[in-house]
mmCIF file of C-alpha atoms (C1' of nucleotides) in Angstrom:
data_model
loop_
_atom_site.group_PDB
_atom_site.id
_atom_site.type_symbol
_atom_site.label_atom_id
_atom_site.label_comp_id
_atom_site.label_asym_id
_atom_site.label_seq_id
_atom_site.Cartn_x
_atom_site.Cartn_y
_atom_site.Cartn_z
ATOM 1 C CA MET Y 290 24.669 -25.924 20.100
ATOM 2 C CA PRO Y 291 27.918 -27.095 18.644
ATOM 3 C CA GLY Y 292 27.884 -29.494 15.753
ATOM 4 C CA HIS Y 293 24.343 -28.727 14.616
ATOM 5 C CA ALA Y 294 23.295 -27.094 11.387
ATOM 6 C CA LEU Y 295 22.301 -23.484 11.842
ATOM 7 C CA LEU Y 296 18.809 -22.979 10.551
ATOM 8 C CA GLU Y 297 17.541 -19.632 11.708
ATOM 9 C CA LEU Y 298 13.898 -19.264 10.795
ATOM 10 C CA GLU Y 299 13.977 -15.468 10.911
ATOM 11 C CA THR Y 300 16.354 -15.346 7.953
ATOM 12 C CA PHE Y 301 15.260 -18.502 6.153
ATOM 13 C CA LEU Y 302 13.792 -17.495 2.820
ATOM 14 C CA PRO Y 303 10.999 -20.087 2.496
ATOM 15 C CA TYR Y 304 9.857 -19.301 6.018
ATOM 16 C CA ARG Y 305 9.888 -15.558 5.520
ATOM 17 C CA LEU Y 306 7.987 -15.813 2.279
ATOM 18 C CA SER Y 307 5.459 -18.098 3.874
ATOM 19 C CA VAL Y 308 4.733 -15.881 6.853
ATOM 20 C CA LEU Y 309 4.663 -12.701 4.820
ATOM 21 C CA SER Y 310 2.404 -14.192 2.216
ATOM 22 C CA ASN Y 311 0.038 -15.679 4.782
ATOM 23 C CA THR Y 312 -0.423 -12.525 6.821
ATOM 24 C CA LEU Y 313 -0.861 -10.619 3.598
ATOM 25 C CA SER Y 314 -3.447 -12.974 2.120
ATOM 26 C CA GLN Y 315 -5.323 -13.227 5.379
ATOM 27 C CA ALA Y 316 -5.449 -9.483 5.813
ATOM 28 C CA ILE Y 317 -7.257 -9.125 2.513
ATOM 29 C CA ALA Y 318 -9.296 -12.279 2.967
ATOM 30 C CA LYS Y 319 -10.626 -11.173 6.326
ATOM 31 C CA VAL Y 320 -12.379 -8.282 4.660
ATOM 32 C CA TYR Y 321 -14.225 -10.165 1.956
ATOM 33 C CA GLU Y 322 -14.862 -13.274 4.009
ATOM 34 C CA LYS Y 323 -16.938 -11.364 6.509
ATOM 35 C CA ARG Y 324 -18.400 -8.767 4.255
ATOM 36 C CA PHE Y 325 -19.225 -10.870 1.205
ATOM 37 C CA ASP Y 326 -19.210 -14.388 2.632
ATOM 38 C CA LEU Y 327 -16.484 -15.500 0.225
ATOM 39 C CA SER Y 328 -13.729 -17.995 0.988
ATOM 40 C CA VAL Y 329 -10.261 -17.499 -0.411
ATOM 41 C CA THR Y 330 -10.768 -20.208 -3.016
ATOM 42 C CA GLU Y 331 -14.096 -18.737 -4.046
ATOM 43 C CA TRP Y 332 -12.638 -15.277 -4.443
ATOM 44 C CA ARG Y 333 -9.694 -16.598 -6.426
ATOM 45 C CA ALA Y 334 -12.049 -18.264 -8.861
ATOM 46 C CA MET Y 335 -14.109 -15.108 -9.167
ATOM 47 C CA ALA Y 336 -11.011 -12.987 -9.608
ATOM 48 C CA VAL Y 337 -9.775 -15.052 -12.480
ATOM 49 C CA LEU Y 338 -13.204 -15.155 -14.114
ATOM 50 C CA GLY Y 339 -13.489 -11.407 -13.757
ATOM 51 C CA TYR Y 340 -10.256 -11.055 -15.638
ATOM 52 C CA CYS Y 341 -11.023 -13.644 -18.269
ATOM 53 C CA ALA Y 342 -14.529 -15.015 -18.802
ATOM 54 C CA ASN Y 343 -15.688 -18.358 -20.207
ATOM 55 C CA LEU Y 344 -12.913 -20.464 -18.791
ATOM 56 C CA SER Y 345 -13.271 -24.158 -18.089
ATOM 57 C CA ALA Y 346 -12.757 -25.449 -14.539
ATOM 58 C CA ARG Y 347 -9.360 -26.775 -15.535
ATOM 59 C CA GLU Y 348 -8.293 -23.390 -16.822
ATOM 60 C CA VAL Y 349 -9.449 -21.773 -13.605
ATOM 61 C CA ALA Y 350 -7.367 -24.312 -11.720
ATOM 62 C CA GLU Y 351 -4.287 -23.531 -13.794
ATOM 63 C CA ARG Y 352 -4.614 -19.800 -13.423
ATOM 64 C CA THR Y 353 -5.312 -19.856 -9.686
ATOM 65 C CA ALA Y 354 -2.783 -22.579 -8.845
ATOM 66 C CA MET Y 355 -5.519 -24.486 -7.037
ATOM 67 C CA ASP Y 356 -6.153 -28.162 -7.662
ATOM 68 C CA LYS Y 357 -9.181 -29.331 -9.582
ATOM 69 C CA VAL Y 358 -11.026 -30.565 -6.504
ATOM 70 C CA ALA Y 359 -10.775 -27.178 -4.851
ATOM 71 C CA VAL Y 360 -12.017 -25.537 -8.005
ATOM 72 C CA SER Y 361 -14.885 -27.984 -8.327
ATOM 73 C CA ARG Y 362 -16.034 -27.165 -4.820
ATOM 74 C CA ALA Y 363 -15.579 -23.427 -5.202
ATOM 75 C CA VAL Y 364 -17.546 -23.523 -8.429
ATOM 76 C CA ALA Y 365 -20.331 -25.512 -6.775
ATOM 77 C CA ARG Y 366 -20.660 -22.948 -4.005
ATOM 78 C CA LEU Y 367 -20.446 -19.989 -6.331
ATOM 79 C CA LEU Y 368 -23.183 -21.523 -8.486
ATOM 80 C CA ALA Y 369 -25.339 -22.087 -5.426
ATOM 81 C CA LYS Y 370 -24.914 -18.452 -4.447
ATOM 82 C CA GLY Y 371 -25.597 -17.318 -7.976
ATOM 83 C CA HIS Y 372 -22.274 -15.536 -8.354
ATOM 84 C CA ILE Y 373 -21.322 -17.422 -11.509
ATOM 85 C CA GLU Y 374 -23.031 -19.173 -14.402
ATOM 86 C CA ARG Y 375 -22.045 -22.433 -16.012
ATOM 87 C CA GLY Y 376 -22.473 -23.733 -19.518
ATOM 88 C CA THR Y 377 -21.065 -26.683 -21.413
ATOM 89 C CA ALA Y 378 -18.458 -26.392 -24.153
ATOM 90 C CA ARG Y 379 -19.998 -27.106 -27.539
ATOM 91 C CA HIS Y 380 -16.977 -28.946 -28.861
ATOM 92 C CA ASP Y 381 -16.412 -31.054 -25.729
ATOM 93 C CA LYS Y 382 -19.266 -31.974 -23.418
ATOM 94 C CA ARG Y 383 -16.873 -32.721 -20.569
ATOM 95 C CA GLN Y 384 -15.769 -29.143 -20.273
ATOM 96 C CA SER Y 385 -17.698 -26.461 -18.473
ATOM 97 C CA VAL Y 386 -17.750 -22.819 -19.462
ATOM 98 C CA LEU Y 387 -17.736 -20.489 -16.484
ATOM 99 C CA ARG Y 388 -18.415 -16.787 -16.192
ATOM 100 C CA LEU Y 389 -19.497 -14.285 -13.577
ATOM 101 C CA SER Y 390 -23.217 -13.619 -13.334
ATOM 102 C CA GLU Y 391 -24.724 -10.153 -13.082
ATOM 103 C CA GLU Y 392 -24.703 -10.620 -9.309
ATOM 104 C CA GLY Y 393 -21.135 -11.891 -9.434
ATOM 105 C CA TRP Y 394 -19.955 -8.774 -11.208
ATOM 106 C CA LYS Y 395 -21.507 -6.596 -8.546
ATOM 107 C CA ILE Y 396 -19.446 -8.371 -5.913
ATOM 108 C CA TYR Y 397 -16.333 -8.421 -8.058
ATOM 109 C CA ASP Y 398 -16.591 -4.691 -8.549
ATOM 110 C CA GLN Y 399 -16.478 -4.201 -4.814
ATOM 111 C CA VAL Y 400 -13.828 -6.732 -3.861
ATOM 112 C CA ALA Y 401 -11.300 -6.169 -6.644
ATOM 113 C CA PRO Y 402 -10.688 -2.525 -5.746
ATOM 114 C CA LEU Y 403 -10.245 -3.518 -2.104
ATOM 115 C CA ALA Y 404 -7.595 -6.041 -3.056
ATOM 116 C CA LEU Y 405 -5.810 -3.631 -5.355
ATOM 117 C CA GLU Y 406 -5.907 -0.951 -2.726
ATOM 118 C CA HIS Y 407 -4.347 -3.260 -0.183
ATOM 119 C CA GLU Y 408 -1.577 -4.103 -2.611
ATOM 120 C CA GLN Y 409 -0.944 -0.420 -3.233
ATOM 121 C CA ARG Y 410 -0.807 0.320 0.457
ATOM 122 C CA LEU Y 411 1.861 -2.323 0.795
ATOM 123 C CA LEU Y 412 3.847 -1.242 -2.255
ATOM 124 C CA ALA Y 413 3.779 2.310 -0.979
ATOM 125 C CA HIS Y 414 6.509 1.266 1.436
ATOM 126 C CA LEU Y 415 8.856 0.594 -1.478
ATOM 127 C CA ASN Y 416 10.372 3.113 -3.851
ATOM 128 C CA ALA Y 417 10.364 2.703 -7.611
ATOM 129 C CA GLU Y 418 13.755 1.038 -7.688
ATOM 130 C CA GLU Y 419 12.801 -1.501 -5.054
ATOM 131 C CA ARG Y 420 9.583 -2.334 -6.836
ATOM 132 C CA GLN Y 421 11.425 -3.083 -10.020
ATOM 133 C CA TRP Y 422 13.904 -5.318 -8.269
ATOM 134 C CA LEU Y 423 11.104 -7.112 -6.480
ATOM 135 C CA ALA Y 424 9.210 -7.786 -9.674
ATOM 136 C CA ARG Y 425 12.348 -9.042 -11.353
ATOM 137 C CA ILE Y 426 13.412 -11.241 -8.474
ATOM 138 C CA LEU Y 427 9.971 -12.765 -8.090
ATOM 139 C CA ASP Y 428 9.967 -13.562 -11.793
ATOM 140 C CA THR Y 429 13.280 -15.345 -11.480
ATOM 141 C CA LEU Y 430 12.365 -17.311 -8.368
ATOM 142 C CA TRP Y 431 8.989 -18.168 -9.831
ATOM 143 C CA GLN Y 432 10.589 -19.598 -12.933
ATOM 144 C CA ALA Y 433 13.240 -21.451 -10.981
ATOM 145 C CA GLU Y 434 10.817 -22.988 -8.531
ATOM 146 C CA LEU Y 435 8.256 -24.003 -11.118
ATOM 147 C CA VAL Y 436 10.967 -25.790 -13.044
ATOM 148 C CA GLU Y 437 12.159 -27.528 -9.873
ATOM 149 C CA SER Y 438 8.681 -28.594 -8.838
ATOM 150 C CA LYS Y 439 7.964 -30.218 -12.185
ATOM 151 C CA ARG Y 440 10.940 -32.520 -11.987
ATOM 152 C CA MET O 251 -14.668 -5.575 -19.820
ATOM 153 C CA PRO O 252 -15.185 -1.860 -19.632
ATOM 154 C CA GLY O 253 -15.926 -0.297 -16.302
ATOM 155 C CA HIS O 254 -14.472 -3.083 -14.207
ATOM 156 C CA ALA O 255 -11.403 -2.943 -12.001
ATOM 157 C CA LEU O 256 -8.398 -4.621 -13.556
ATOM 158 C CA LEU O 257 -7.099 -7.256 -11.198
ATOM 159 C CA GLU O 258 -4.639 -9.457 -13.013
ATOM 160 C CA LEU O 259 -3.630 -12.346 -10.788
ATOM 161 C CA GLU O 260 -0.369 -12.976 -12.636
ATOM 162 C CA THR O 261 1.000 -9.622 -11.550
ATOM 163 C CA PHE O 262 -0.833 -9.259 -8.241
ATOM 164 C CA LEU O 263 1.757 -9.259 -5.479
ATOM 165 C CA PRO O 264 -0.158 -11.139 -2.758
ATOM 166 C CA TYR O 265 -1.070 -13.837 -5.239
ATOM 167 C CA ARG O 266 2.456 -14.225 -6.571
ATOM 168 C CA LEU O 267 3.903 -14.415 -3.100
ATOM 169 C CA SER O 268 1.310 -16.969 -2.099
ATOM 170 C CA VAL O 269 1.898 -19.307 -5.018
ATOM 171 C CA LEU O 270 5.652 -18.996 -4.860
ATOM 172 C CA SER O 271 5.756 -19.574 -1.148
ATOM 173 C CA ASN O 272 3.406 -22.557 -1.336
ATOM 174 C CA THR O 273 5.262 -24.383 -4.069
ATOM 175 C CA LEU O 274 8.484 -23.655 -2.256
ATOM 176 C CA SER O 275 7.290 -24.901 1.128
ATOM 177 C CA GLN O 276 5.706 -27.969 -0.371
ATOM 178 C CA ALA O 277 8.812 -28.859 -2.292
ATOM 179 C CA ILE O 278 10.811 -29.028 0.916
ATOM 180 C CA ALA O 279 7.974 -30.538 2.918
ATOM 181 C CA LYS O 280 7.519 -33.389 0.501
ATOM 182 C CA VAL O 281 10.966 -34.650 1.361
ATOM 183 C CA TYR O 282 10.698 -34.752 5.123
ATOM 184 C CA GLU O 283 7.041 -35.725 5.201
ATOM 185 C CA LYS O 284 7.751 -38.988 3.473
ATOM 186 C CA ARG O 285 11.194 -39.668 4.798
ATOM 187 C CA PHE O 286 10.781 -38.655 8.424
ATOM 188 C CA ASP O 287 7.005 -38.730 8.846
ATOM 189 C CA LEU O 288 6.902 -35.059 9.843
ATOM 190 C CA SER O 289 4.148 -32.600 9.012
ATOM 191 C CA VAL O 290 4.965 -28.997 8.198
ATOM 192 C CA THR O 291 3.785 -27.809 11.590
ATOM 193 C CA GLU O 292 5.792 -30.477 13.358
ATOM 194 C CA TRP O 293 8.937 -29.598 11.476
ATOM 195 C CA ARG O 294 8.451 -25.891 12.137
ATOM 196 C CA ALA O 295 8.257 -26.550 15.854
ATOM 197 C CA MET O 296 11.355 -28.718 15.728
ATOM 198 C CA ALA O 297 13.216 -26.150 13.662
ATOM 199 C CA VAL O 298 12.590 -23.417 16.165
ATOM 200 C CA LEU O 299 13.493 -25.646 19.108
ATOM 201 C CA GLY O 300 16.682 -26.674 17.385
ATOM 202 C CA TYR O 301 17.626 -23.054 17.100
ATOM 203 C CA CYS O 302 16.561 -22.069 20.597
ATOM 204 C CA ALA O 303 15.804 -24.648 23.270
ATOM 205 C CA ASN O 304 13.551 -24.470 26.317
ATOM 206 C CA LEU O 305 10.838 -22.359 24.794
ATOM 207 C CA SER O 306 7.254 -22.392 25.981
ATOM 208 C CA ALA O 307 4.464 -23.366 23.600
ATOM 209 C CA ARG O 308 3.491 -19.738 23.292
ATOM 210 C CA GLU O 309 7.006 -18.765 22.304
ATOM 211 C CA VAL O 310 7.080 -21.529 19.723
ATOM 212 C CA ALA O 311 3.828 -20.162 18.367
ATOM 213 C CA GLU O 312 5.246 -16.653 18.127
ATOM 214 C CA ARG O 313 8.418 -17.712 16.396
ATOM 215 C CA THR O 314 6.747 -20.037 13.918
ATOM 216 C CA ALA O 315 3.781 -17.760 13.233
ATOM 217 C CA MET O 316 1.455 -20.673 13.954
ATOM 218 C CA ASP O 317 -1.518 -20.335 16.270
ATOM 219 C CA LYS O 318 -1.495 -21.928 19.685
ATOM 220 C CA VAL O 319 -3.864 -24.715 18.728
ATOM 221 C CA ALA O 320 -1.579 -25.824 15.929
ATOM 222 C CA VAL O 321 1.387 -25.715 18.260
ATOM 223 C CA SER O 322 -0.444 -27.665 20.932
ATOM 224 C CA ARG O 323 -1.196 -30.416 18.462
ATOM 225 C CA ALA O 324 2.264 -30.461 16.943
ATOM 226 C CA VAL O 325 3.775 -30.670 20.420
ATOM 227 C CA ALA O 326 1.471 -33.533 21.354
ATOM 228 C CA ARG O 327 2.505 -35.517 18.298
ATOM 229 C CA LEU O 328 6.195 -34.756 18.722
ATOM 230 C CA LEU O 329 6.003 -35.892 22.345
ATOM 231 C CA ALA O 330 4.282 -39.104 21.299
ATOM 232 C CA LYS O 331 7.027 -39.770 18.780
ATOM 233 C CA GLY O 332 9.681 -38.934 21.320
ATOM 234 C CA HIS O 333 11.183 -36.143 19.235
ATOM 235 C CA ILE O 334 10.882 -33.544 21.989
ATOM 236 C CA GLU O 335 10.741 -33.418 25.792
ATOM 237 C CA ARG O 336 8.492 -31.265 27.923
ATOM 238 C CA GLY O 337 8.956 -29.822 31.383
ATOM 239 C CA THR O 338 7.092 -27.234 33.396
ATOM 240 C CA ALA O 339 8.382 -23.737 34.081
ATOM 241 C CA ARG O 340 9.394 -23.401 37.727
ATOM 242 C CA HIS O 341 8.111 -19.861 38.066
ATOM 243 C CA ASP O 342 4.809 -20.487 36.296
ATOM 244 C CA LYS O 343 3.153 -23.877 36.322
ATOM 245 C CA ARG O 344 1.028 -22.993 33.313
ATOM 246 C CA GLN O 345 3.990 -22.734 31.007
ATOM 247 C CA SER O 346 5.703 -25.684 29.416
ATOM 248 C CA VAL O 347 9.396 -25.878 28.657
ATOM 249 C CA LEU O 348 10.137 -27.614 25.378
ATOM 250 C CA ARG O 349 13.346 -28.946 23.902
ATOM 251 C CA LEU O 350 14.471 -31.507 21.347
ATOM 252 C CA SER O 351 15.232 -34.975 22.667
ATOM 253 C CA GLU O 352 18.311 -36.981 21.730
ATOM 254 C CA GLU O 353 16.176 -38.618 19.040
ATOM 255 C CA GLY O 354 14.846 -35.246 17.956
ATOM 256 C CA TRP O 355 18.335 -33.910 17.398
ATOM 257 C CA LYS O 356 19.176 -36.837 15.169
ATOM 258 C CA ILE O 357 16.263 -35.981 12.928
ATOM 259 C CA TYR O 358 16.943 -32.262 13.081
ATOM 260 C CA ASP O 359 20.508 -32.866 11.970
ATOM 261 C CA GLN O 360 19.238 -34.576 8.860
ATOM 262 C CA VAL O 361 16.365 -32.283 7.946
ATOM 263 C CA ALA O 362 17.953 -28.892 8.601
ATOM 264 C CA PRO O 363 20.716 -29.372 6.030
ATOM 265 C CA LEU O 364 18.133 -30.487 3.495
ATOM 266 C CA ALA O 365 16.148 -27.313 4.037
ATOM 267 C CA LEU O 366 19.210 -25.111 3.855
ATOM 268 C CA GLU O 367 20.353 -26.840 0.725
ATOM 269 C CA HIS O 368 17.019 -26.240 -0.937
ATOM 270 C CA GLU O 369 17.213 -22.560 -0.035
ATOM 271 C CA GLN O 370 20.703 -22.362 -1.497
ATOM 272 C CA ARG O 371 19.593 -24.042 -4.693
ATOM 273 C CA LEU O 372 16.918 -21.413 -5.055
ATOM 274 C CA LEU O 373 19.157 -18.484 -4.179
ATOM 275 C CA ALA O 374 21.692 -19.721 -6.698
ATOM 276 C CA HIS O 375 19.427 -18.251 -9.365
ATOM 277 C CA LEU O 376 20.044 -14.765 -7.977
ATOM 278 C CA ASN O 377 23.250 -12.808 -8.033
ATOM 279 C CA ALA O 378 24.691 -11.051 -4.996
ATOM 280 C CA GLU O 379 23.018 -7.760 -5.783
ATOM 281 C CA GLU O 380 19.613 -9.350 -6.213
ATOM 282 C CA ARG O 381 19.955 -11.230 -2.960
ATOM 283 C CA GLN O 382 20.667 -8.047 -1.076
ATOM 284 C CA TRP O 383 17.711 -6.290 -2.588
ATOM 285 C CA LEU O 384 15.477 -9.231 -1.818
ATOM 286 C CA ALA O 385 16.526 -9.352 1.823
ATOM 287 C CA ARG O 386 16.025 -5.640 2.171
ATOM 288 C CA ILE O 387 12.653 -5.605 0.466
ATOM 289 C CA LEU O 388 11.365 -8.530 2.493
ATOM 290 C CA ASP O 389 12.414 -6.742 5.661
ATOM 291 C CA THR O 390 10.488 -3.674 4.652
ATOM 292 C CA LEU O 391 7.352 -5.530 3.602
ATOM 293 C CA TRP O 392 7.521 -7.702 6.685
ATOM 294 C CA GLN O 393 7.622 -4.665 8.927
ATOM 295 C CA ALA O 394 4.881 -2.898 7.038
ATOM 296 C CA GLU O 395 2.554 -5.872 6.998
ATOM 297 C CA LEU O 396 3.046 -6.783 10.631
ATOM 298 C CA VAL O 397 2.212 -3.240 11.614
ATOM 299 C CA GLU O 398 -0.883 -3.329 9.412
ATOM 300 C CA SER O 399 -2.060 -6.651 10.753
ATOM 301 C CA LYS O 400 -1.860 -5.498 14.345
ATOM 302 C CA ARG O 401 -4.163 -2.561 13.818
ATOM 303 C "C1'" DT U 239 -14.373 -49.202 -35.880
ATOM 304 C "C1'" DC U 240 -13.475 -50.816 -31.704
ATOM 305 C "C1'" DA U 241 -10.829 -51.143 -27.457
ATOM 306 C "C1'" DT U 242 -7.801 -48.736 -24.623
ATOM 307 C "C1'" DA U 243 -6.019 -44.661 -22.741
ATOM 308 C "C1'" DA U 244 -6.482 -39.952 -21.489
ATOM 309 C "C1'" DT U 245 -9.086 -35.972 -19.834
ATOM 310 C "C1'" DA U 246 -12.875 -32.937 -17.327
ATOM 311 C "C1'" DG U 247 -15.106 -32.850 -13.434
ATOM 312 C "C1'" DT U 248 -17.378 -34.919 -9.066
ATOM 313 C "C1'" DT U 249 -17.676 -37.699 -4.896
ATOM 314 C "C1'" DA U 250 -16.018 -40.178 -0.644
ATOM 315 C "C1'" DC U 251 -13.020 -40.639 2.942
ATOM 316 C "C1'" DA U 252 -9.665 -39.493 6.115
ATOM 317 C "C1'" DT U 253 -7.059 -35.833 7.822
ATOM 318 C "C1'" DC U 254 -6.209 -31.120 8.984
ATOM 319 C "C1'" DT U 255 -7.543 -26.648 10.539
ATOM 320 C "C1'" DG U 256 -9.439 -22.572 13.198
ATOM 321 C "C1'" DA U 257 -12.855 -20.587 16.384
ATOM 322 C "C1'" DA U 258 -14.750 -20.941 20.559
ATOM 323 C "C1'" DA U 259 -15.328 -23.120 24.888
ATOM 324 C "C1'" DC U 260 -12.829 -24.936 28.482
ATOM 325 C "C1'" DC U 261 -9.481 -25.866 32.740
ATOM 326 C "C1'" DA U 262 -5.722 -24.519 35.565
ATOM 327 C "C1'" DT U 263 -2.793 -21.072 37.116
ATOM 328 C "C1'" DT U 264 -1.217 -16.458 37.822
ATOM 329 C "C1'" DC U 265 -1.800 -11.419 37.837
ATOM 330 C "C1'" DG U 266 -3.831 -6.941 39.238
ATOM 331 C "C1'" DC U 267 -5.601 -4.424 42.548
ATOM 332 C "C1'" DA U 268 -8.891 -3.005 45.984
ATOM 333 C "C1'" DT R 292 -5.819 -11.317 51.534
ATOM 334 C "C1'" DG R 293 -9.223 -12.468 48.001
ATOM 335 C "C1'" DC R 294 -11.822 -11.929 43.774
ATOM 336 C "C1'" DG R 295 -12.282 -10.860 38.852
ATOM 337 C "C1'" DA R 296 -9.470 -10.559 34.755
ATOM 338 C "C1'" DA R 297 -5.811 -12.348 32.022
ATOM 339 C "C1'" DT R 298 -2.783 -16.012 30.375
ATOM 340 C "C1'" DG R 299 -0.933 -20.804 28.931
ATOM 341 C "C1'" DG R 300 -2.456 -24.686 27.066
ATOM 342 C "C1'" DT R 301 -6.001 -28.411 25.643
ATOM 343 C "C1'" DT R 302 -10.310 -30.101 23.778
ATOM 344 C "C1'" DT R 303 -14.358 -29.913 20.916
ATOM 345 C "C1'" DC R 304 -16.899 -29.166 16.905
ATOM 346 C "C1'" DA R 305 -17.757 -27.749 12.394
ATOM 347 C "C1'" DG R 306 -15.837 -26.713 8.142
ATOM 348 C "C1'" DA R 307 -11.806 -27.063 4.807
ATOM 349 C "C1'" DT R 308 -8.471 -29.860 2.335
ATOM 350 C "C1'" DG R 309 -5.924 -33.520 -0.403
ATOM 351 C "C1'" DT R 310 -5.804 -38.284 -2.238
ATOM 352 C "C1'" DA R 311 -7.844 -41.654 -4.513
ATOM 353 C "C1'" DA R 312 -11.680 -43.650 -6.641
ATOM 354 C "C1'" DC R 313 -15.373 -42.753 -9.746
ATOM 355 C "C1'" DT R 314 -18.481 -41.207 -14.076
ATOM 356 C "C1'" DA R 315 -18.800 -39.319 -18.492
ATOM 357 C "C1'" DT R 316 -16.776 -37.982 -22.614
ATOM 358 C "C1'" DT R 317 -13.180 -37.625 -26.078
ATOM 359 C "C1'" DA R 318 -8.741 -39.035 -28.229
ATOM 360 C "C1'" DT R 319 -5.632 -42.627 -30.065
ATOM 361 C "C1'" DG R 320 -4.115 -46.199 -32.812
ATOM 362 C "C1'" DA R 321 -4.178 -51.024 -34.376
#
DNA sequence: TCATAATAGTTACATCTGAAACCATTCGCA
DNA sequence: TGCGAATGGTTTCAGATGTAACTATTATGA
């Protein structure tokens, strides 16, 4: 095809990242979606609340990189299922205060190890040197892209 | 939180890949969605057909990592817009044969350079050594994850 | 202190998406 | 040959998603 730009998907970074990340996320998701009836957004919210309790919905959105509508819906479903509890911030009645319930913790304690295990299985294919480079490179790209996207 | 697994999203590989890849894809998509009225799936199909013409829908699906329903719909819309042409395989009447139209090429020739440029802008933040490591690591993870996902 | 703007979160609507059912064609094999 | 299974592709339906509009509350500043 003379005269046309050469865009080869197989070696195109955004494409490769996208496919890799999707198959990876789905592989983990498949497990907890069936077994615990949790969507990806729901699990993300739970994951972040398991790591840091008493966040507002906005804070959950920031930390999960989901938008506030997605968080609102995930929170509604998690409340309905009894996986989280919601209070209101004393100093600002607009803000909610979210945390895992007793039940929520039980689920978290099953899903989190699964996720970590999957990550380890994947990282096992890399040696120590490669892991360090990967971490470093992701940091750099992350920074660069976040700056770009805010312009 | 004693006794609970420590899953920190900020350093969790699948999560980092997912966020990075999404912001990256969206950044590029935003441009051609507005300017050329193309969805991500539509552009993916065009990209692969620009690189290799006369593919069947199934082959497009394989190369774009989209499922066949998504491809079917993207193809339908691209046909309606006149961006691609469709024939039938001589040896198998079930299979379609897809290629960019004259019009399609005109759009491809504008979007592909944009995408490549965005990739270059991102890669500019990495030095030669980092780029090599990244390519190598992605290869490895790609292989590993595809094998996993097919089990 | 009051009016306006900004923020937290929800709702409504239109679009997108995936799973499963579906049709047409081809393959495998007795 | 011919019949059941497999394959390529489309349609349907139910659920997910993003944008924009909305309510309630708090911040700002004349």
